[in-house]
């Protein structure tokens, strides 16, 4: 008989890191061109971005509103900004420049490539915020995508002069990004070291989550961002699971799964498929599923029922597979004595 354990933990204190509020690299220029300093990534529970500094191989898309003497104009609309090694900053395509009068307010989403690939459209308004429509987590779960969808804080009322006055070592606009999704991380191990036994995870599937929805943000208040879920549940498998035997040391299984934040009931489950091969025998396939709301989660300070995924949280599920050795208890049926009559001559 197999024994199977699934534990859920919400990343918290043990995974904390220093979130910096400004770039470490000075950027100087005499140009009036708008550039962005090294953005930072908020929240101590990060998804795929490995640390608090925005990766240089990533691009984001920017909106900017110009305000001057009561006039309000959309100055930048969905403009892609990419890293430039020469200035160590992110530069918008088309080279935008600071207006001589008035202020600019900025907001961005990341990555720029996600639009049209994993969500259908985006709008932004300086009086409200972003509406990112038609996001599909199932499409995003493709190993070639896995976009860590983020939106920035609202950088309001900026001028080039203000940037220099606030910090003479920097002139680029500072942006801080917030994770819009939940990240699911799966790890697995055997309960003990089993001689002559090979156990391999072949599939991890999340059953019945809602994978499509629309994101609405509020300028100036990232904590009020919310998702409107679609109506269709689906099933999603972890990508990139290696054909590797488990040991008694916990190891990651495949890629992170990025999910739309949502509450769930007993219909949302994790289904694990694995093979067991004993010594020289043929491998046999085993499956097990568990309702996620039967698990608990911990953020390092408290433990609660695991009944949903929240934005910017990275959830680690620890799968532990235990085996019961087969033992034999032989018995022998007693003889039945038969007496044969007659004479043998």
Short mmCIF file of C-alpha atoms in Angstrom, two decimals, residues 129-132 151 214-218 224-228:
data_model
loop_
_atom_site.label_atom_id
_atom_site.label_comp_id
_atom_site.label_asym_id
_atom_site.label_seq_id
_atom_site.Cartn_x
_atom_site.Cartn_y
_atom_site.Cartn_z
CA UNK A 129 -6.11 52.69 -13.45
CA UNK A 130 -5.60 49.63 -15.63
CA UNK A 131 -8.14 47.24 -17.02
CA UNK A 132 -6.36 44.18 -18.41
CA UNK A 151 1.45 46.34 -12.86
CA UNK A 214 -10.02 40.54 -16.16
CA UNK A 215 -7.75 42.58 -13.88
CA UNK A 216 -8.70 46.05 -12.63
CA UNK A 217 -6.20 48.23 -10.77
CA UNK A 218 -6.55 51.52 -8.91
CA UNK A 224 -7.26 47.36 -4.15
CA UNK A 225 -6.46 45.66 -7.46
CA UNK A 226 -9.03 42.94 -8.18
CA UNK A 227 -9.81 40.14 -10.60
CA UNK A 228 -13.18 39.45 -12.21
#
